[in-house]
């Protein structure tokens, strides 16, 4: 006998464990409670991603590591992630769901001191975001919520594909020009900083 669908979720899927359903909503229709909880949890995760990217942007604005174009790229992506989080909350509201305000965790960028680990952290973040979006689609499919599947695929999942490709290319180029995890190869980081047009094209 197979396990219930709710118990087969990946361990890193950010369900909102303290979710409070909006019982009196007139807009709620064919909106499974487990999908609502998943959307609530993912919204907070994306907000945390935006906070992490903003912290990385500020790292490259410091006078000991001044890479202004790289900083602008991280600022831009932080703004886009924040907009994605707000769009998730708006979709949740439109379906008659309820968003639970939660404490945003620290960005966890204290050990990052160079461009290469910052790009690796960003790539890992986008891969994690894609994984939880895929898991949300699977969850919505199991609970017969095709509308959520369509919205997540078109507005949140597909835009991540070119971003991950871009980050993979940037990491490869950063390694080729000699960037290191401790920032000792400063010229390589300077060369990457000059690729602002490529960074800004995502």
PDB file of C-alpha atoms in Angstrom:
ATOM      1  CA  UNK A   1       0.000   0.000   0.000  1.00  0.00           C
ATOM      2  CA  UNK A   2       1.453   3.371  -1.036  1.00  0.00           C
ATOM      3  CA  UNK A   3       1.963   6.252   1.367  1.00  0.00           C
ATOM      4  CA  UNK A   4      -0.405   9.230   1.310  1.00  0.00           C
ATOM      5  CA  UNK A   5       0.720  11.951  -1.107  1.00  0.00           C
ATOM      6  CA  UNK A   6       1.403  14.408   1.716  1.00  0.00           C
ATOM      7  CA  UNK A   7       4.115  12.136   3.166  1.00  0.00           C
ATOM      8  CA  UNK A   8       6.014  11.760  -0.095  1.00  0.00           C
ATOM      9  CA  UNK A   9       7.090  15.388  -0.367  1.00  0.00           C
ATOM     10  CA  UNK A  10      10.794  16.087  -0.586  1.00  0.00           C
ATOM     11  CA  UNK A  11      12.359  17.056   2.723  1.00  0.00           C
ATOM     12  CA  UNK A  12      13.363  20.528   1.458  1.00  0.00           C
ATOM     13  CA  UNK A  13       9.840  21.420   0.310  1.00  0.00           C
ATOM     14  CA  UNK A  14       8.891  24.487   2.405  1.00  0.00           C
ATOM     15  CA  UNK A  15       5.370  23.656   3.589  1.00  0.00           C
ATOM     16  CA  UNK A  16       3.878  26.232   5.961  1.00  0.00           C
ATOM     17  CA  UNK A  17       3.513  24.095   9.083  1.00  0.00           C
ATOM     18  CA  UNK A  18       1.681  26.824  11.006  1.00  0.00           C
ATOM     19  CA  UNK A  19      -0.708  27.679   8.181  1.00  0.00           C
ATOM     20  CA  UNK A  20      -4.057  29.192   9.086  1.00  0.00           C
ATOM     21  CA  UNK A  21      -6.648  28.629   6.373  1.00  0.00           C
ATOM     22  CA  UNK A  22      -9.026  31.465   5.565  1.00  0.00           C
ATOM     23  CA  UNK A  23     -12.259  29.563   6.285  1.00  0.00           C
ATOM     24  CA  UNK A  24     -14.725  32.282   5.297  1.00  0.00           C
ATOM     25  CA  UNK A  25     -13.295  32.944   1.831  1.00  0.00           C
ATOM     26  CA  UNK A  26     -15.940  33.181  -0.903  1.00  0.00           C
ATOM     27  CA  UNK A  27     -13.239  33.084  -3.619  1.00  0.00           C
ATOM     28  CA  UNK A  28     -11.916  29.647  -2.679  1.00  0.00           C
ATOM     29  CA  UNK A  29     -12.915  26.985  -5.184  1.00  0.00           C
ATOM     30  CA  UNK A  30     -11.146  23.696  -5.953  1.00  0.00           C
ATOM     31  CA  UNK A  31      -8.139  24.940  -3.986  1.00  0.00           C
ATOM     32  CA  UNK A  32      -6.719  22.034  -1.949  1.00  0.00           C
ATOM     33  CA  UNK A  33      -5.533  22.953   1.539  1.00  0.00           C
ATOM     34  CA  UNK A  34      -2.186  21.215   1.011  1.00  0.00           C
ATOM     35  CA  UNK A  35      -1.520  23.295  -2.143  1.00  0.00           C
ATOM     36  CA  UNK A  36      -2.435  26.451  -0.235  1.00  0.00           C
ATOM     37  CA  UNK A  37       0.053  25.515   2.496  1.00  0.00           C
ATOM     38  CA  UNK A  38       2.716  24.810  -0.105  1.00  0.00           C
ATOM     39  CA  UNK A  39       2.197  28.175  -1.815  1.00  0.00           C
ATOM     40  CA  UNK A  40       2.371  29.945   1.548  1.00  0.00           C
ATOM     41  CA  UNK A  41       5.660  28.226   2.412  1.00  0.00           C
ATOM     42  CA  UNK A  42       7.196  28.796  -1.029  1.00  0.00           C
ATOM     43  CA  UNK A  43       6.321  32.504  -0.912  1.00  0.00           C
ATOM     44  CA  UNK A  44       8.399  32.887   2.227  1.00  0.00           C
ATOM     45  CA  UNK A  45      11.286  30.901   0.701  1.00  0.00           C
ATOM     46  CA  UNK A  46      11.378  33.156  -2.355  1.00  0.00           C
ATOM     47  CA  UNK A  47      11.388  36.215  -0.070  1.00  0.00           C
ATOM     48  CA  UNK A  48      14.386  34.697   1.714  1.00  0.00           C
ATOM     49  CA  UNK A  49      16.083  34.152  -1.664  1.00  0.00           C
ATOM     50  CA  UNK A  50      15.562  37.840  -2.483  1.00  0.00           C
ATOM     51  CA  UNK A  51      17.055  38.835   0.889  1.00  0.00           C
ATOM     52  CA  UNK A  52      20.087  36.615   0.236  1.00  0.00           C
ATOM     53  CA  UNK A  53      20.714  38.183  -3.184  1.00  0.00           C
ATOM     54  CA  UNK A  54      20.460  41.666  -1.677  1.00  0.00           C
ATOM     55  CA  UNK A  55      23.056  40.684   0.929  1.00  0.00           C
ATOM     56  CA  UNK A  56      25.373  39.491  -1.866  1.00  0.00           C
ATOM     57  CA  UNK A  57      24.848  42.763  -3.742  1.00  0.00           C
ATOM     58  CA  UNK A  58      25.918  44.740  -0.690  1.00  0.00           C
ATOM     59  CA  UNK A  59      29.026  42.559  -0.381  1.00  0.00           C
ATOM     60  CA  UNK A  60      30.256  43.751  -3.790  1.00  0.00           C
ATOM     61  CA  UNK A  61      29.629  47.391  -2.915  1.00  0.00           C
ATOM     62  CA  UNK A  62      32.156  47.358  -0.075  1.00  0.00           C
ATOM     63  CA  UNK A  63      35.421  49.188  -0.631  1.00  0.00           C
ATOM     64  CA  UNK A  64      37.512  46.017  -0.203  1.00  0.00           C
ATOM     65  CA  UNK A  65      35.630  44.252  -3.034  1.00  0.00           C
ATOM     66  CA  UNK A  66      34.267  46.957  -5.340  1.00  0.00           C
ATOM     67  CA  UNK A  67      32.570  45.202  -8.268  1.00  0.00           C
ATOM     68  CA  UNK A  68      29.842  47.696  -9.080  1.00  0.00           C
ATOM     69  CA  UNK A  69      28.419  45.883 -12.103  1.00  0.00           C
ATOM     70  CA  UNK A  70      28.257  42.569 -10.276  1.00  0.00           C
ATOM     71  CA  UNK A  71      26.562  44.366  -7.380  1.00  0.00           C
ATOM     72  CA  UNK A  72      24.023  45.852  -9.815  1.00  0.00           C
ATOM     73  CA  UNK A  73      23.318  42.366 -11.179  1.00  0.00           C
ATOM     74  CA  UNK A  74      22.625  40.974  -7.708  1.00  0.00           C
ATOM     75  CA  UNK A  75      20.454  44.009  -6.869  1.00  0.00           C
ATOM     76  CA  UNK A  76      18.472  43.458 -10.060  1.00  0.00           C
ATOM     77  CA  UNK A  77      17.925  39.755  -9.378  1.00  0.00           C
ATOM     78  CA  UNK A  78      16.965  40.484  -5.765  1.00  0.00           C
ATOM     79  CA  UNK A  79      14.276  42.880  -7.011  1.00  0.00           C
ATOM     80  CA  UNK A  80      13.006  40.250  -9.454  1.00  0.00           C
ATOM     81  CA  UNK A  81      12.856  37.591  -6.753  1.00  0.00           C
ATOM     82  CA  UNK A  82      10.932  39.968  -4.501  1.00  0.00           C
ATOM     83  CA  UNK A  83       8.464  40.561  -7.342  1.00  0.00           C
ATOM     84  CA  UNK A  84       8.092  36.780  -7.784  1.00  0.00           C
ATOM     85  CA  UNK A  85       7.369  36.366  -4.071  1.00  0.00           C
ATOM     86  CA  UNK A  86       4.746  39.123  -4.220  1.00  0.00           C
ATOM     87  CA  UNK A  87       3.174  37.477  -7.298  1.00  0.00           C
ATOM     88  CA  UNK A  88       2.927  34.171  -5.400  1.00  0.00           C
ATOM     89  CA  UNK A  89       1.214  35.902  -2.477  1.00  0.00           C
ATOM     90  CA  UNK A  90      -1.149  37.668  -4.886  1.00  0.00           C
ATOM     91  CA  UNK A  91      -2.027  34.373  -6.586  1.00  0.00           C
ATOM     92  CA  UNK A  92      -2.635  32.808  -3.174  1.00  0.00           C
ATOM     93  CA  UNK A  93      -4.991  35.669  -2.323  1.00  0.00           C
ATOM     94  CA  UNK A  94      -6.801  35.460  -5.670  1.00  0.00           C
ATOM     95  CA  UNK A  95      -7.529  31.782  -5.054  1.00  0.00           C
ATOM     96  CA  UNK A  96      -9.004  32.625  -1.657  1.00  0.00           C
ATOM     97  CA  UNK A  97      -5.989  31.484   0.326  1.00  0.00           C
ATOM     98  CA  UNK A  98      -4.250  33.093   3.265  1.00  0.00           C
ATOM     99  CA  UNK A  99      -0.571  34.095   3.582  1.00  0.00           C
ATOM    100  CA  UNK A 100       0.984  33.641   7.027  1.00  0.00           C
ATOM    101  CA  UNK A 101       3.531  36.281   7.960  1.00  0.00           C
ATOM    102  CA  UNK A 102       6.710  34.600   9.120  1.00  0.00           C
ATOM    103  CA  UNK A 103      10.160  35.613  10.295  1.00  0.00           C
ATOM    104  CA  UNK A 104      12.626  35.753   7.385  1.00  0.00           C
ATOM    105  CA  UNK A 105      15.818  33.832   8.118  1.00  0.00           C
ATOM    106  CA  UNK A 106      19.283  35.363   7.941  1.00  0.00           C
ATOM    107  CA  UNK A 107      20.723  35.281   4.401  1.00  0.00           C
ATOM    108  CA  UNK A 108      23.619  32.989   5.312  1.00  0.00           C
ATOM    109  CA  UNK A 109      26.188  34.869   3.239  1.00  0.00           C
ATOM    110  CA  UNK A 110      28.634  35.660   6.041  1.00  0.00           C
ATOM    111  CA  UNK A 111      31.311  33.282   4.702  1.00  0.00           C
ATOM    112  CA  UNK A 112      31.141  34.569   1.115  1.00  0.00           C
ATOM    113  CA  UNK A 113      34.176  36.725   0.368  1.00  0.00           C
ATOM    114  CA  UNK A 114      34.587  36.455  -3.416  1.00  0.00           C
ATOM    115  CA  UNK A 115      32.688  36.326  -6.689  1.00  0.00           C
ATOM    116  CA  UNK A 116      33.027  32.589  -7.361  1.00  0.00           C
ATOM    117  CA  UNK A 117      31.292  31.389  -4.159  1.00  0.00           C
ATOM    118  CA  UNK A 118      28.650  34.108  -4.606  1.00  0.00           C
ATOM    119  CA  UNK A 119      27.803  32.787  -8.072  1.00  0.00           C
ATOM    120  CA  UNK A 120      27.804  29.209  -6.766  1.00  0.00           C
ATOM    121  CA  UNK A 121      25.420  30.212  -3.971  1.00  0.00           C
ATOM    122  CA  UNK A 122      23.141  31.955  -6.455  1.00  0.00           C
ATOM    123  CA  UNK A 123      23.137  28.959  -8.800  1.00  0.00           C
ATOM    124  CA  UNK A 124      22.319  26.620  -5.919  1.00  0.00           C
ATOM    125  CA  UNK A 125      19.509  28.949  -4.872  1.00  0.00           C
ATOM    126  CA  UNK A 126      17.913  28.952  -8.323  1.00  0.00           C
ATOM    127  CA  UNK A 127      18.225  25.175  -8.579  1.00  0.00           C
ATOM    128  CA  UNK A 128      16.530  24.838  -5.190  1.00  0.00           C
ATOM    129  CA  UNK A 129      13.794  27.246  -6.270  1.00  0.00           C
ATOM    130  CA  UNK A 130      13.223  25.229  -9.451  1.00  0.00           C
ATOM    131  CA  UNK A 131      13.071  21.988  -7.455  1.00  0.00           C
ATOM    132  CA  UNK A 132      10.392  23.304  -5.101  1.00  0.00           C
ATOM    133  CA  UNK A 133       8.364  24.708  -8.006  1.00  0.00           C
ATOM    134  CA  UNK A 134       8.478  21.286  -9.705  1.00  0.00           C
ATOM    135  CA  UNK A 135       7.430  19.675  -6.421  1.00  0.00           C
ATOM    136  CA  UNK A 136       4.549  22.151  -6.097  1.00  0.00           C
ATOM    137  CA  UNK A 137       3.350  21.192  -9.604  1.00  0.00           C
ATOM    138  CA  UNK A 138       3.486  17.519  -8.642  1.00  0.00           C
ATOM    139  CA  UNK A 139       1.562  18.240  -5.454  1.00  0.00           C
ATOM    140  CA  UNK A 140      -1.086  20.222  -7.369  1.00  0.00           C
ATOM    141  CA  UNK A 141      -1.368  17.388  -9.915  1.00  0.00           C
ATOM    142  CA  UNK A 142      -1.939  14.804  -7.181  1.00  0.00           C
ATOM    143  CA  UNK A 143      -4.685  16.989  -5.681  1.00  0.00           C
ATOM    144  CA  UNK A 144      -6.308  17.822  -9.037  1.00  0.00           C
ATOM    145  CA  UNK A 145      -5.497  21.540  -9.148  1.00  0.00           C
ATOM    146  CA  UNK A 146      -4.631  22.189 -12.833  1.00  0.00           C
ATOM    147  CA  UNK A 147      -4.905  25.967 -12.465  1.00  0.00           C
ATOM    148  CA  UNK A 148      -2.004  26.095 -10.017  1.00  0.00           C
ATOM    149  CA  UNK A 149       0.067  23.856 -12.304  1.00  0.00           C
ATOM    150  CA  UNK A 150      -0.514  26.185 -15.263  1.00  0.00           C
ATOM    151  CA  UNK A 151       0.312  29.358 -13.309  1.00  0.00           C
ATOM    152  CA  UNK A 152       3.438  27.930 -11.664  1.00  0.00           C
ATOM    153  CA  UNK A 153       4.819  26.498 -14.914  1.00  0.00           C
ATOM    154  CA  UNK A 154       4.263  29.617 -17.003  1.00  0.00           C
ATOM    155  CA  UNK A 155       5.086  32.371 -14.497  1.00  0.00           C
ATOM    156  CA  UNK A 156       7.549  30.811 -12.048  1.00  0.00           C
ATOM    157  CA  UNK A 157       9.141  27.664 -13.458  1.00  0.00           C
ATOM    158  CA  UNK A 158       9.956  28.455 -17.102  1.00  0.00           C
ATOM    159  CA  UNK A 159      11.723  31.794 -16.359  1.00  0.00           C
ATOM    160  CA  UNK A 160      14.212  29.929 -14.139  1.00  0.00           C
ATOM    161  CA  UNK A 161      15.573  27.807 -17.012  1.00  0.00           C
ATOM    162  CA  UNK A 162      17.537  30.596 -18.797  1.00  0.00           C
ATOM    163  CA  UNK A 163      18.684  31.978 -15.436  1.00  0.00           C
ATOM    164  CA  UNK A 164      20.272  28.663 -14.473  1.00  0.00           C
ATOM    165  CA  UNK A 165      21.904  28.415 -17.916  1.00  0.00           C
ATOM    166  CA  UNK A 166      23.319  31.939 -17.547  1.00  0.00           C
ATOM    167  CA  UNK A 167      24.724  31.213 -14.096  1.00  0.00           C
ATOM    168  CA  UNK A 168      26.310  27.987 -15.321  1.00  0.00           C
ATOM    169  CA  UNK A 169      28.030  29.888 -18.147  1.00  0.00           C
ATOM    170  CA  UNK A 170      29.173  32.650 -15.783  1.00  0.00           C
ATOM    171  CA  UNK A 171      30.642  30.128 -13.362  1.00  0.00           C
ATOM    172  CA  UNK A 172      32.530  28.408 -16.176  1.00  0.00           C
ATOM    173  CA  UNK A 173      33.910  31.743 -17.412  1.00  0.00           C
ATOM    174  CA  UNK A 174      34.817  32.825 -13.883  1.00  0.00           C
ATOM    175  CA  UNK A 175      36.849  29.649 -13.406  1.00  0.00           C
ATOM    176  CA  UNK A 176      38.520  30.068 -16.809  1.00  0.00           C
ATOM    177  CA  UNK A 177      39.733  33.587 -16.031  1.00  0.00           C
ATOM    178  CA  UNK A 178      41.126  32.438 -12.692  1.00  0.00           C
ATOM    179  CA  UNK A 179      38.545  33.444 -10.087  1.00  0.00           C
ATOM    180  CA  UNK A 180      39.002  31.611  -6.796  1.00  0.00           C
ATOM    181  CA  UNK A 181      36.829  30.907  -3.762  1.00  0.00           C
ATOM    182  CA  UNK A 182      38.906  33.254  -1.588  1.00  0.00           C
ATOM    183  CA  UNK A 183      39.166  36.152  -4.041  1.00  0.00           C
ATOM    184  CA  UNK A 184      42.950  35.992  -4.432  1.00  0.00           C
ATOM    185  CA  UNK A 185      42.697  36.222  -8.247  1.00  0.00           C
ATOM    186  CA  UNK A 186      41.454  39.799  -8.358  1.00  0.00           C
ATOM    187  CA  UNK A 187      42.007  40.320 -12.090  1.00  0.00           C
ATOM    188  CA  UNK A 188      39.652  37.466 -12.947  1.00  0.00           C
ATOM    189  CA  UNK A 189      36.924  39.076 -10.864  1.00  0.00           C
ATOM    190  CA  UNK A 190      37.598  42.378 -12.587  1.00  0.00           C
ATOM    191  CA  UNK A 191      37.117  40.725 -15.994  1.00  0.00           C
ATOM    192  CA  UNK A 192      33.805  39.203 -14.897  1.00  0.00           C
ATOM    193  CA  UNK A 193      32.709  42.613 -13.640  1.00  0.00           C
ATOM    194  CA  UNK A 194      33.220  43.946 -17.169  1.00  0.00           C
ATOM    195  CA  UNK A 195      30.653  41.463 -18.490  1.00  0.00           C
ATOM    196  CA  UNK A 196      27.819  43.720 -17.350  1.00  0.00           C
ATOM    197  CA  UNK A 197      25.920  43.425 -20.628  1.00  0.00           C
ATOM    198  CA  UNK A 198      25.913  39.645 -20.318  1.00  0.00           C
ATOM    199  CA  UNK A 199      24.900  39.824 -16.676  1.00  0.00           C
ATOM    200  CA  UNK A 200      22.120  42.275 -17.456  1.00  0.00           C
ATOM    201  CA  UNK A 201      20.673  40.202 -20.293  1.00  0.00           C
ATOM    202  CA  UNK A 202      19.088  37.554 -18.023  1.00  0.00           C
TER     203      UNK A 202
END
